[in-house]
mmCIF file of C-alpha atoms and ligand atoms in Angstrom:
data_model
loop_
_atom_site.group_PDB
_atom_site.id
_atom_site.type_symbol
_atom_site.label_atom_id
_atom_site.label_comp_id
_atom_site.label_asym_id
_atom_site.label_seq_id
_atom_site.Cartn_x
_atom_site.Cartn_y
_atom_site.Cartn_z
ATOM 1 C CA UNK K 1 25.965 1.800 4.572
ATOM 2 C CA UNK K 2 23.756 3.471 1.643
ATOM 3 C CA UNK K 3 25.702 0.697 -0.479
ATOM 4 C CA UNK K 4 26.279 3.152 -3.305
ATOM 5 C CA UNK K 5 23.160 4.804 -3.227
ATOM 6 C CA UNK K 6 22.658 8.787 -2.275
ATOM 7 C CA UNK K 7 19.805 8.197 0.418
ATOM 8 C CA UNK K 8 18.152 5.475 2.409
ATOM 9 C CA UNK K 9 15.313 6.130 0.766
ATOM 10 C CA UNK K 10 16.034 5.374 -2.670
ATOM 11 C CA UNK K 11 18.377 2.451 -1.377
ATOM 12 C CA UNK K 12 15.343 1.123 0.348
ATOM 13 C CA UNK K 13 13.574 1.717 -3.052
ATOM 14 C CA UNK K 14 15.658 -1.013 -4.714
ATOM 15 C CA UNK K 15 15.357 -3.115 -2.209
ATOM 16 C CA UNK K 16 11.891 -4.221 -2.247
ATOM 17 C CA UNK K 17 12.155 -7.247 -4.827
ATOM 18 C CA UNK K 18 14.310 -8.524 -2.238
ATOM 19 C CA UNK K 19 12.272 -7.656 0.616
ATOM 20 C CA UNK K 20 8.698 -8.952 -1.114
ATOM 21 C CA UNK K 21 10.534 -12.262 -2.260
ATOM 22 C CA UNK K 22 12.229 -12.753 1.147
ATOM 23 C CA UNK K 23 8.318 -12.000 3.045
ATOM 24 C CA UNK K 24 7.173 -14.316 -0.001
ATOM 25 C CA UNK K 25 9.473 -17.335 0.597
ATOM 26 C CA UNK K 26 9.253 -17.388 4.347
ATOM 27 C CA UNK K 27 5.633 -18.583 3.813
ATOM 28 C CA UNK K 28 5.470 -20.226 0.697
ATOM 29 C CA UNK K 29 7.200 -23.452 0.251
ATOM 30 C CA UNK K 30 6.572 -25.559 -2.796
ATOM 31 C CA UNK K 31 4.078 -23.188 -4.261
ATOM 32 C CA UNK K 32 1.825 -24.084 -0.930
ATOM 33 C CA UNK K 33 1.011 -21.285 1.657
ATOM 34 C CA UNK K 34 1.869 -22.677 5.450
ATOM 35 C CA UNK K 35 0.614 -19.580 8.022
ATOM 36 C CA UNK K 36 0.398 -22.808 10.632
ATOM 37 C CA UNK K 37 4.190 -21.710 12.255
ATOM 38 C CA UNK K 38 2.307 -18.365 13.051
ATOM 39 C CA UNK K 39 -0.688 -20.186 14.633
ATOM 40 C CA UNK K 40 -2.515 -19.836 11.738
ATOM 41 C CA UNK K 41 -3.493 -23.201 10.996
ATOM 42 C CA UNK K 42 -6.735 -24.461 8.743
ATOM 43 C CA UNK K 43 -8.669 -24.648 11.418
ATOM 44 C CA UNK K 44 -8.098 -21.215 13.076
ATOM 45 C CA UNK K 45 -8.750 -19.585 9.916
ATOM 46 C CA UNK K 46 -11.929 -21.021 9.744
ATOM 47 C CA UNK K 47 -13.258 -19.723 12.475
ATOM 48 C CA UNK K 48 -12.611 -16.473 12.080
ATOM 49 C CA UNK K 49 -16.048 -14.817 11.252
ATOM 50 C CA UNK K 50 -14.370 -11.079 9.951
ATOM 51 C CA UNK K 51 -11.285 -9.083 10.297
ATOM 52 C CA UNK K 52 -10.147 -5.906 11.380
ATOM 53 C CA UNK K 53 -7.398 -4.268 10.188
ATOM 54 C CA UNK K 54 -5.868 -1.631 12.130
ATOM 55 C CA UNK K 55 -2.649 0.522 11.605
ATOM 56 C CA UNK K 56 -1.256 4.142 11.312
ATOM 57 C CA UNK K 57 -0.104 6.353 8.103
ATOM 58 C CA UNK K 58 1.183 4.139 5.114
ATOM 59 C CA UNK K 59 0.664 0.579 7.092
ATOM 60 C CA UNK K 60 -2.941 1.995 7.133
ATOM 61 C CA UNK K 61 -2.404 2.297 3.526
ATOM 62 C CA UNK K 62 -1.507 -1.211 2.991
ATOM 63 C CA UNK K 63 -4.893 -2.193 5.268
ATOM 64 C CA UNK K 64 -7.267 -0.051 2.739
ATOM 65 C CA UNK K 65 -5.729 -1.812 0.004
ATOM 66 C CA UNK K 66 -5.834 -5.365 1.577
ATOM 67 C CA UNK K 67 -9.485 -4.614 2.691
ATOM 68 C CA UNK K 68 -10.713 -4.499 -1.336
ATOM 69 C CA UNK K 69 -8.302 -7.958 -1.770
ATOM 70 C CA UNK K 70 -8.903 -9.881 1.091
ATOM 71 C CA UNK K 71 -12.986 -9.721 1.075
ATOM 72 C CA UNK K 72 -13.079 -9.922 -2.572
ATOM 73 C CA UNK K 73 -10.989 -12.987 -2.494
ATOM 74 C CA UNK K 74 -11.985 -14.843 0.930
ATOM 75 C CA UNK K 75 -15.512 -13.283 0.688
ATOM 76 C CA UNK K 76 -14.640 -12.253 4.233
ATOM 77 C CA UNK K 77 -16.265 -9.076 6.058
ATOM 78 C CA UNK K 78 -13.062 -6.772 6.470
ATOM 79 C CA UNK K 79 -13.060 -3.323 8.245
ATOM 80 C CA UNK K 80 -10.001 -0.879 8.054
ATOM 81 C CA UNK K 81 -9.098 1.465 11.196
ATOM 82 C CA UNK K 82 -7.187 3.842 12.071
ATOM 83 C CA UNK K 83 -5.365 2.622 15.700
ATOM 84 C CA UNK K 84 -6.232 6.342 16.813
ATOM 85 C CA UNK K 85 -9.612 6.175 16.502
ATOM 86 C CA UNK K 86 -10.028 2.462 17.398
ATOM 87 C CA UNK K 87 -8.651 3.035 20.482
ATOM 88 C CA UNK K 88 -10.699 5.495 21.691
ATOM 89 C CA UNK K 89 -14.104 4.373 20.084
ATOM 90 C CA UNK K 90 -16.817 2.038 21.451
ATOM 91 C CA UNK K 91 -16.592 -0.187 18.992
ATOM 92 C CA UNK K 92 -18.500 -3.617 18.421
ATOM 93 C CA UNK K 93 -16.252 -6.529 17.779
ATOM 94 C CA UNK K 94 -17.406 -9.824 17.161
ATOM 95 C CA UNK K 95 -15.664 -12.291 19.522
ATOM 96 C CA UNK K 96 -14.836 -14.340 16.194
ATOM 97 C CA UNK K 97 -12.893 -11.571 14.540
ATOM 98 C CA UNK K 98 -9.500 -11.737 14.510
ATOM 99 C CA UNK K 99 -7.788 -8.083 14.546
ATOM 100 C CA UNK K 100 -4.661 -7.587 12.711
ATOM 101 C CA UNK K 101 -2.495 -4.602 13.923
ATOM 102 C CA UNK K 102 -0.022 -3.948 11.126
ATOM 103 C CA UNK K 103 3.136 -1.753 11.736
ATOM 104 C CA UNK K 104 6.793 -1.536 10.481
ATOM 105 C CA UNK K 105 8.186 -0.317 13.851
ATOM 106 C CA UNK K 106 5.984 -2.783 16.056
ATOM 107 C CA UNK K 107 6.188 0.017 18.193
ATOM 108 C CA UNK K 108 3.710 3.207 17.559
ATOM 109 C CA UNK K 109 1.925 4.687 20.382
ATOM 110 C CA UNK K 110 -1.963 4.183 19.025
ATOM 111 C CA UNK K 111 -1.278 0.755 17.516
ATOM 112 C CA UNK K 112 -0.029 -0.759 20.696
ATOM 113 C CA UNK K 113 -2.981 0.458 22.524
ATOM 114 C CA UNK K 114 -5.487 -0.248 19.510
ATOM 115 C CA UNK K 115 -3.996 -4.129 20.003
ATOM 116 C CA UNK K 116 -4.141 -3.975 24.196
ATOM 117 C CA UNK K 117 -7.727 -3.461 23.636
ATOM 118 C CA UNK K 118 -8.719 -5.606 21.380
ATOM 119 C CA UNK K 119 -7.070 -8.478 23.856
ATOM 120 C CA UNK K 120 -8.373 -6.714 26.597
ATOM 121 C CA UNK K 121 -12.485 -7.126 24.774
ATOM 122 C CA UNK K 122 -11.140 -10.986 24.469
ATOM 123 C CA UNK K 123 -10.466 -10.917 20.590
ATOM 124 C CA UNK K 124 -7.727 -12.843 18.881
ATOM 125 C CA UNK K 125 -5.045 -10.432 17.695
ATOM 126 C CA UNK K 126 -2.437 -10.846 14.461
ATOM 127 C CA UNK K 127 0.231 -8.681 14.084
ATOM 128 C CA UNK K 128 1.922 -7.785 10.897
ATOM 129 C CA UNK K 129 5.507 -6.421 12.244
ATOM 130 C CA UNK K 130 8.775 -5.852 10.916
ATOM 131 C CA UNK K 131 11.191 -5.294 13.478
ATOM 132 C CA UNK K 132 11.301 -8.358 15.701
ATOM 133 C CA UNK K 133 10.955 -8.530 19.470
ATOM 134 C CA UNK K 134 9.238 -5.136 19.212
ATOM 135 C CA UNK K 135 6.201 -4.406 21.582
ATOM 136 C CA UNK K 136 3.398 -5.203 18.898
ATOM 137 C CA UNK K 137 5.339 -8.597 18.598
ATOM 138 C CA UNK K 138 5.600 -9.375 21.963
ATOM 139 C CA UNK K 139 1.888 -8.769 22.711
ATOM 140 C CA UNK K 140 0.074 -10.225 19.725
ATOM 141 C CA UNK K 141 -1.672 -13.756 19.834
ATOM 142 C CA UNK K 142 0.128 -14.316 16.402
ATOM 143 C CA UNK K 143 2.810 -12.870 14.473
ATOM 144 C CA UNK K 144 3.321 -12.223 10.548
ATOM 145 C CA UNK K 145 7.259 -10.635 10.406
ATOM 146 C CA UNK K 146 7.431 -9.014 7.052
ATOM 147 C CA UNK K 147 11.035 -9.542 6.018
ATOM 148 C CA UNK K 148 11.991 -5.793 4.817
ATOM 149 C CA UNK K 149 15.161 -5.907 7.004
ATOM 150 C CA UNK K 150 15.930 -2.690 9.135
ATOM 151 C CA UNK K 151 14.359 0.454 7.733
ATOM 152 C CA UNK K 152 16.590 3.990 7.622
ATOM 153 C CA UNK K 153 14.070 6.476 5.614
ATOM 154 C CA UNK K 154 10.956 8.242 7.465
ATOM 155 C CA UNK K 155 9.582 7.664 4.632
ATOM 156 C CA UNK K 156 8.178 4.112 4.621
ATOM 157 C CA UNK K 157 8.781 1.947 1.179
ATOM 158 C CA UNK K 158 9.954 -1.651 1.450
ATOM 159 C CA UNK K 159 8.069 -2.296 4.762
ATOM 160 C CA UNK K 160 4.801 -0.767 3.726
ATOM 161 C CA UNK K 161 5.471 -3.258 0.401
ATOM 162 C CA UNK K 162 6.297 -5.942 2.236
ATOM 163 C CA UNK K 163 3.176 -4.888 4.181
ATOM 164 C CA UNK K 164 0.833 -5.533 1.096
ATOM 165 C CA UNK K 165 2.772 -8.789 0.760
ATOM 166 C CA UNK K 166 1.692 -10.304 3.955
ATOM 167 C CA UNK K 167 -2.029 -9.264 3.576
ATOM 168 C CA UNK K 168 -2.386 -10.686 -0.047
ATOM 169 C CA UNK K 169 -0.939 -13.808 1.530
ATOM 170 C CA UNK K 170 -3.493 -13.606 4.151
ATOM 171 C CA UNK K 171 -6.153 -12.779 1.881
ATOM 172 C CA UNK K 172 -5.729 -15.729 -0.744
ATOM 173 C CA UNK K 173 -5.129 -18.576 2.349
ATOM 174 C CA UNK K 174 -8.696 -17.508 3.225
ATOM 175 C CA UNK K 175 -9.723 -17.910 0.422
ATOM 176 C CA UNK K 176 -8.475 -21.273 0.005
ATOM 177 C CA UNK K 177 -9.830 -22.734 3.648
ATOM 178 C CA UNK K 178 -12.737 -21.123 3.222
ATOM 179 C CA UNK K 179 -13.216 -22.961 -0.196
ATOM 180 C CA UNK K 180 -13.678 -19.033 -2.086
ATOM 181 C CA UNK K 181 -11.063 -20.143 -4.532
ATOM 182 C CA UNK K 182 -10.508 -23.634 -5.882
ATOM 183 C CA UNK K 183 -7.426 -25.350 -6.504
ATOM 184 C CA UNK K 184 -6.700 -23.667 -10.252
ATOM 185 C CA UNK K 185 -7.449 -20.025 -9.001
ATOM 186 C CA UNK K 186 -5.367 -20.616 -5.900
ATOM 187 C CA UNK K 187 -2.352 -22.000 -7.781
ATOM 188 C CA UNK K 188 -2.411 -19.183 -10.146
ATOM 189 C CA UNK K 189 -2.777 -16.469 -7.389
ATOM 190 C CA UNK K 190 0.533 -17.686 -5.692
ATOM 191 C CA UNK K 191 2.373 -17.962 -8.963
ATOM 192 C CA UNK K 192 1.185 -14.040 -9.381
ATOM 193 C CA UNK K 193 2.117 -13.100 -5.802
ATOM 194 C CA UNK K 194 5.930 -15.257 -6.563
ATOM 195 C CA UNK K 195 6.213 -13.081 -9.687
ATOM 196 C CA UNK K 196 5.928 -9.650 -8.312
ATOM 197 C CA UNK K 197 9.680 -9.333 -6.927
ATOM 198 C CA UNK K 198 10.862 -9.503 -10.673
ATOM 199 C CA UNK K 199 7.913 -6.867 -12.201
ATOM 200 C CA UNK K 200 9.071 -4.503 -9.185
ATOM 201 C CA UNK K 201 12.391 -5.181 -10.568
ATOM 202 C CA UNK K 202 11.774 -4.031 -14.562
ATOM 203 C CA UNK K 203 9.455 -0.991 -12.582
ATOM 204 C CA UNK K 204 12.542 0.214 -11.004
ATOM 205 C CA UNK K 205 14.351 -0.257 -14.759
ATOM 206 C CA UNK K 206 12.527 2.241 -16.041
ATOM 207 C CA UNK K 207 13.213 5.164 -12.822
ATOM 208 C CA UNK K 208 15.000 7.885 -15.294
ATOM 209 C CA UNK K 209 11.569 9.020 -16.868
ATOM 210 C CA UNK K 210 10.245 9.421 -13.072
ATOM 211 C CA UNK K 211 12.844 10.815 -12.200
ATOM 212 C CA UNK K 212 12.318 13.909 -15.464
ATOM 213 C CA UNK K 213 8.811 13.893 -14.776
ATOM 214 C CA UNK K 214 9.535 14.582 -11.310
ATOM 215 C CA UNK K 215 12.377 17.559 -11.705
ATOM 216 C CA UNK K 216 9.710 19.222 -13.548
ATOM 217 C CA UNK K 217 7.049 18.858 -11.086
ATOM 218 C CA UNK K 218 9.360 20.155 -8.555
ATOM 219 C CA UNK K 219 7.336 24.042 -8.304
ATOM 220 C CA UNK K 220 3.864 22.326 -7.886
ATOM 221 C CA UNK K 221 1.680 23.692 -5.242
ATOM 222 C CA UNK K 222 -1.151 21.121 -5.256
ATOM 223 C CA UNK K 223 -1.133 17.618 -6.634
ATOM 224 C CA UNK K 224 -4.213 15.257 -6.527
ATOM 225 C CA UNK K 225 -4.534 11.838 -6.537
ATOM 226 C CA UNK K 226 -7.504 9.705 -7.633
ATOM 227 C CA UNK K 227 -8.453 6.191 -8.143
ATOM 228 C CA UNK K 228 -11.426 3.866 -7.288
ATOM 229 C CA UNK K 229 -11.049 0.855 -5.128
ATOM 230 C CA UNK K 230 -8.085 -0.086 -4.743
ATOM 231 C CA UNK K 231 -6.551 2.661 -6.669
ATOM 232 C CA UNK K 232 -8.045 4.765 -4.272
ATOM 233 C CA UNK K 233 -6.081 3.047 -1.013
ATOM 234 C CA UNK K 234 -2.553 3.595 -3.837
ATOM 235 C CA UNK K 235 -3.309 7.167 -4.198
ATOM 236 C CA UNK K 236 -3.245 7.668 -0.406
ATOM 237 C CA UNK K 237 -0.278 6.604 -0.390
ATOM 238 C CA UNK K 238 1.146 7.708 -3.250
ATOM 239 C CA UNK K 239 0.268 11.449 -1.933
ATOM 240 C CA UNK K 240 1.707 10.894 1.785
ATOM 241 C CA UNK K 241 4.898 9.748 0.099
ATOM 242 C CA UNK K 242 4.727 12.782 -1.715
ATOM 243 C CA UNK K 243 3.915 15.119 1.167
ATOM 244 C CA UNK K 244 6.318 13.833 3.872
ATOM 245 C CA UNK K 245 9.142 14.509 1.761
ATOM 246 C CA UNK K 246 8.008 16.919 -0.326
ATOM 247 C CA UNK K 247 6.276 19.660 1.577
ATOM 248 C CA UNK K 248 4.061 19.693 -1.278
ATOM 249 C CA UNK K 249 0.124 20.299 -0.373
ATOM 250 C CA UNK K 250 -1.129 16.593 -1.721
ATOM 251 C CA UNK K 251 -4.360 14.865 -1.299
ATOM 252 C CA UNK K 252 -5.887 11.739 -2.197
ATOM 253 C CA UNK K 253 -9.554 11.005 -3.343
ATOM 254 C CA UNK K 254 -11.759 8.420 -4.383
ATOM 255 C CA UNK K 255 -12.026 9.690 -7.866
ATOM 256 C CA UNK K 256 -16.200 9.271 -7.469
ATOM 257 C CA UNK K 257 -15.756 11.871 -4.801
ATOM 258 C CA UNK K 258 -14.116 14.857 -7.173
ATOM 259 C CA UNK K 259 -17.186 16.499 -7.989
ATOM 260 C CA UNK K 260 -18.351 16.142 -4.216
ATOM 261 C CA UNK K 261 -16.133 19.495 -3.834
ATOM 262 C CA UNK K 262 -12.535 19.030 -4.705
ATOM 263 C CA UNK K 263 -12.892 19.882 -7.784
ATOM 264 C CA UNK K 264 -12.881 23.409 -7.559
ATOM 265 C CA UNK K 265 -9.643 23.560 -6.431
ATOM 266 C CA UNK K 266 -7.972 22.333 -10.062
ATOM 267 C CA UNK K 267 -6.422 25.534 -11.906
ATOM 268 C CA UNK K 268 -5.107 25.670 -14.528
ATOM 269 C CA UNK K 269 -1.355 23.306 -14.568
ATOM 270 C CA UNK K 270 -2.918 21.924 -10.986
ATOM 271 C CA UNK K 271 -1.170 18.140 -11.467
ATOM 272 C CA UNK K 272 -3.957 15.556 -11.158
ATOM 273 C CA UNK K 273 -2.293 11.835 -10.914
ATOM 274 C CA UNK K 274 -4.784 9.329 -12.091
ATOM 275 C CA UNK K 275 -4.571 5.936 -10.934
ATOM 276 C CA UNK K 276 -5.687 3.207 -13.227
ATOM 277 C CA UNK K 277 -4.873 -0.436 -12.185
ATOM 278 C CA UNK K 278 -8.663 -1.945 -11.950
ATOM 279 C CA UNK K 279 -9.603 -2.825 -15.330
ATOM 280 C CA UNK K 280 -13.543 -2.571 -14.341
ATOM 281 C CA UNK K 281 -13.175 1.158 -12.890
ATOM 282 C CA UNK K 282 -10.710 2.212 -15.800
ATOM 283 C CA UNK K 283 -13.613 4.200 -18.037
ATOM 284 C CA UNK K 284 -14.818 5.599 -14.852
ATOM 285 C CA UNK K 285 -11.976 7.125 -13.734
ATOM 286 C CA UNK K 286 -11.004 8.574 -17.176
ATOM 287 C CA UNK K 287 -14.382 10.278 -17.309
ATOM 288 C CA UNK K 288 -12.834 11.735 -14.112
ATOM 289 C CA UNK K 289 -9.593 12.578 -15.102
ATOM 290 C CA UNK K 290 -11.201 13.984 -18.643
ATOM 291 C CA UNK K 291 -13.245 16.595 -15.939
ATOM 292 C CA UNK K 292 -10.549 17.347 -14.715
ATOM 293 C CA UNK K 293 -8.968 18.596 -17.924
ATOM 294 C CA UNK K 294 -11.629 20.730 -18.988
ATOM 295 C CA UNK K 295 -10.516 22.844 -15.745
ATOM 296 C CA UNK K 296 -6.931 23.005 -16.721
ATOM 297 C CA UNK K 297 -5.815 19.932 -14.930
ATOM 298 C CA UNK K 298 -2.175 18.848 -16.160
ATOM 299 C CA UNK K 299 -2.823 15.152 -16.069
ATOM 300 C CA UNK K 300 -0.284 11.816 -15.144
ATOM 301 C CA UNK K 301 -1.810 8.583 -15.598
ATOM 302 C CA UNK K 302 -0.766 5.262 -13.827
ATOM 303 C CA UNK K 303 -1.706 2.304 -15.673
ATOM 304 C CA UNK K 304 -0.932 -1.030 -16.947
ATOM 305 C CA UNK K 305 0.726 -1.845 -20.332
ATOM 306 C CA UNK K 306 -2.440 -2.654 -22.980
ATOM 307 C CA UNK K 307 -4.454 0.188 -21.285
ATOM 308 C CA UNK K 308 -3.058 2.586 -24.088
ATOM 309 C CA UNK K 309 -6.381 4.808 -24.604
ATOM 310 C CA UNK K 310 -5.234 6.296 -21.697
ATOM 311 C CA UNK K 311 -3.048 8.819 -23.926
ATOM 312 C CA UNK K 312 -6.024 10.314 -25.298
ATOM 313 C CA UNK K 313 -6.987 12.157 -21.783
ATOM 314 C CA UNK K 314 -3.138 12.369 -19.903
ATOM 315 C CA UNK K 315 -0.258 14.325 -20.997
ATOM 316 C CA UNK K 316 2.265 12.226 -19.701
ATOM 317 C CA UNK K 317 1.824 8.462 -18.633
ATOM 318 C CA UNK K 318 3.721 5.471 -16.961
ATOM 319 C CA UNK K 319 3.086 2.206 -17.128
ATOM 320 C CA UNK K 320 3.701 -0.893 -15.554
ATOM 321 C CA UNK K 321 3.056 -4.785 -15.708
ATOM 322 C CA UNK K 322 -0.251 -6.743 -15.550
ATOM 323 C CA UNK K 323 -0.334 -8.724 -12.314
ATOM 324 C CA UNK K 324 -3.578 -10.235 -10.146
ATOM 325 C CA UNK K 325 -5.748 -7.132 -9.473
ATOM 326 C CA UNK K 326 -5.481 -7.827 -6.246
ATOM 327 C CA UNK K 327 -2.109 -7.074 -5.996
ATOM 328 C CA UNK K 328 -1.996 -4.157 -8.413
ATOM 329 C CA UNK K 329 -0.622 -1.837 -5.550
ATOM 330 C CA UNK K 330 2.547 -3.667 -5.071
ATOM 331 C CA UNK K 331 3.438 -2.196 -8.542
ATOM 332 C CA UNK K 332 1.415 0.962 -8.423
ATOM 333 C CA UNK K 333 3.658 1.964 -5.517
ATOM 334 C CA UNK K 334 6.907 1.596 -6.571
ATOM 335 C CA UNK K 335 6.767 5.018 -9.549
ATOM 336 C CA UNK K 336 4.619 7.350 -6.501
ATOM 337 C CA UNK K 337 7.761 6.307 -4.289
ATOM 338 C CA UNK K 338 10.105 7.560 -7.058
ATOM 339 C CA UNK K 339 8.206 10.336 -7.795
ATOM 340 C CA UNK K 340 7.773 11.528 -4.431
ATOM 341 C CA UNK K 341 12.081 10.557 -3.938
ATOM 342 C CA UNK K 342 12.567 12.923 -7.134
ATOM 343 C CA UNK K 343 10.660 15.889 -6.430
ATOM 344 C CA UNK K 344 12.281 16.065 -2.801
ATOM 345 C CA UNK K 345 15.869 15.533 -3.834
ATOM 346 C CA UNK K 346 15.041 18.153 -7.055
ATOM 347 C CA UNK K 347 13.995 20.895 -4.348
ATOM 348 C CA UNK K 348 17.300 19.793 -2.243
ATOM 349 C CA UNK K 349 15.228 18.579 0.831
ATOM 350 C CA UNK K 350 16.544 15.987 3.411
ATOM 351 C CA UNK K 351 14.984 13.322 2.131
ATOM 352 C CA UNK K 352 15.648 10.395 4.629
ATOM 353 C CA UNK K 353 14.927 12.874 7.791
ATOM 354 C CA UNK K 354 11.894 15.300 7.195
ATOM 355 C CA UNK K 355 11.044 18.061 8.716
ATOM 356 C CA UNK K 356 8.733 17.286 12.251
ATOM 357 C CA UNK K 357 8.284 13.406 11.585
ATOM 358 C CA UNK K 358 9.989 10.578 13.132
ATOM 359 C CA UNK K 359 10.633 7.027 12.209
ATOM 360 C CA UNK K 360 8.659 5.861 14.821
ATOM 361 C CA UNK K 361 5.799 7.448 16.503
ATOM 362 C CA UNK K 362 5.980 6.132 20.228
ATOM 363 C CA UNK K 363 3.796 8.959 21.868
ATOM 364 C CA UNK K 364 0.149 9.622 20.489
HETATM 365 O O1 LIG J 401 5.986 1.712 12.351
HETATM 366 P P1 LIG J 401 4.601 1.840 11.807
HETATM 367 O O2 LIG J 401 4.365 1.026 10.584
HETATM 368 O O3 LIG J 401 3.533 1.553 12.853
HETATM 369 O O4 LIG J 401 4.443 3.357 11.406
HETATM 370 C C1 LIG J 401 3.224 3.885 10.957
HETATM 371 C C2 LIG J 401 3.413 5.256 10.372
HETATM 372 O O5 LIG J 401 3.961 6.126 11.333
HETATM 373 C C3 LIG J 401 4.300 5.258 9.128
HETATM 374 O O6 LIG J 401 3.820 4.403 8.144
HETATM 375 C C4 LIG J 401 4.401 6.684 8.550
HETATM 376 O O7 LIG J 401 3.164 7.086 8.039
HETATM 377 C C5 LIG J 401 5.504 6.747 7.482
HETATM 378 N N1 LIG J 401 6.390 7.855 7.730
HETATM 379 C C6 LIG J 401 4.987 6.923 6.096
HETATM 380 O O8 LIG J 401 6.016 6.927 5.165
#
């Protein structure tokens, strides 16, 4: 059942450019986008005035990442939430909105009741749900199945990618109804979202120098992660992936944040993971990792082939392929999942099954 493979995890790993092609092709025919079998026609989309995205651990992930994408591309007001807090806060929801629970299981505790209330205050409801027939299926206005097929690991990979998939797809339809795109930009975005199975693919090629990197990281105590924008939302998740598995203390932070307090906890060797995918932010974030050094920091750096300046601040560095922006953490993901896979199997943990988590969190 692990075809070959020593864990779910890692067998998940290798999955994804079938899972992101299969959530790809189920709503993309002929290069055109169709959301209309999901209710999601034209004319819905258009009047929605904002969304709200709302989820738990790494499917909260995917949200702070799709937040940057989908207002930058459908110039669209989106807020992220946690389904813990929005389901216990007095919050105020335009009747317009449309609120978009995202969640492998379809069945954890605080989503459910984050998307009972948003129907209960009247608001249309989306939900972005892997296992079908689950709760959060059955109760949603409208349904986006990502097509990971079942997932074994705790720790989440092809659904949270498949996840990122079905916002991006979200994210450039509105752009297209609500003419923020035209015609040119629209075709290309598609074409960039169709060619992210095969980048995943050559990502996963290159595993063996994660895989070293990560045996030797193995004895870390600490290990930041920092990135602006949307390289922030891939560093969360690039630390929980780390941490579940792990055990190791991580932490995420927007890289602008560092000097708010953080950093005086790097020491010297402290691993600082710098994430670089956002051409605009790149200088800003080496000035950040650069501070870092100067207190001892050991430095990775996560970029994209061309960015090559990079070696002049990190000591060791892994790239990957140019895509969209927008999409950047559908290929930022895939070397923090490794890494995080590595270190736990190089400190003999039980990888698939954690210590104190479950698959699926069904009681708050
Ligand atoms: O089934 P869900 O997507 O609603 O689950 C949400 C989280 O419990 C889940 O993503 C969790 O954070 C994973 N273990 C992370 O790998």
């Amino acid at each position: 059942e692990k075809a070959g493979f020593e864990h779910f995890m890692i067998k998940e790993i290798h999955e994804q450019p079938r899972a992101v092609k299969d959530t790809l092709n189920s709503v993309i025919h002929d290069g055109v986008i169709d959301l209309s079998e999901m209710g999601l026609s034209d004319e819905t989309i258009r009047n929605i005035s904002q969304l709200y995205l709302v989820a738990c651990g790494s499917a909260y992930h995917a949200a702070m990442s799709a937040q940057y994408a989908i207002e930058d591309l459908a110039q669209i007001p989106v807020r992220v939430e946690l389904a813990s807090e929005f389901r216990y806060r007095k919050m105020i929801l335009d009747e317009k909105g449309l609120v978009v629970v995202i969640s492998q299981s379809g069945e954890t505790a605080d989503s459910l009741a984050a998307l009972r209330k948003a129907k209960s205050m009247g608001i249309q409801t989306l939900a972005v749900v892997n296992v079908v027939g689950s709760s959060i299926a059955r109760e949603a206005d409208h349904v986006f199945y990502t097509l990971a097929g079942p997932e074994i690991a705790v720790a989440t990979t092809k659904a949270y990618s498949t996840q990122l998939i079905a916002c991006d797809v979200l994210g450039v339809q509105f752009a297209k109804v609500r003419g923020t795109i035209d015609e040119n930009h629209y075709r290309e975005l598609t074409e960039e979202l169709l060619a992210l199975p095969e980048k995943i693919e050559r990502i996963l090629q290159d595993k063996e120098r994660i895989q070293w990197f990560a045996a030797k990281q193995a004895a870390a105590h600490d290990v930041f992660f920092i990135g602006r924008g949307i390289d922030y939302a891939i560093s969360m998740e690039g630390s929980l992936k780390l941490k579940e598995i792990s055990y190791i203390h991580s932490e995420a932070y927007a890289a602008g944040e560092l000097k708010h307090g953080t950093i005086s906890l790097i020491e010297d060797g402290t691993l600082v993971v710098g994430i670089l995918t956002q051409s605009s932010l790149y200088e800003k974030t080496v000035s950040n990792l650069v501070e870092c050094k100067s207190r001892g920091a050991y430095l990775m750096g996560l970029t994209t082939y061309g960015h090559y300046s990079i070696e002049d601040t990190a000591d060791f560095v892994i790239y990957i392929p140019k895509t969209d922006e927008h999409f950047a953490a559908s290929l930022a993901v895939v070397p923090l999942q490794l890494m995080g896979y590595y270190v736990s199997v190089a400190r003999g943990l039980d990888v698939d099954k954690p210590r104190n988590l479950a698959k699926s969190v069904t009681v708050e």
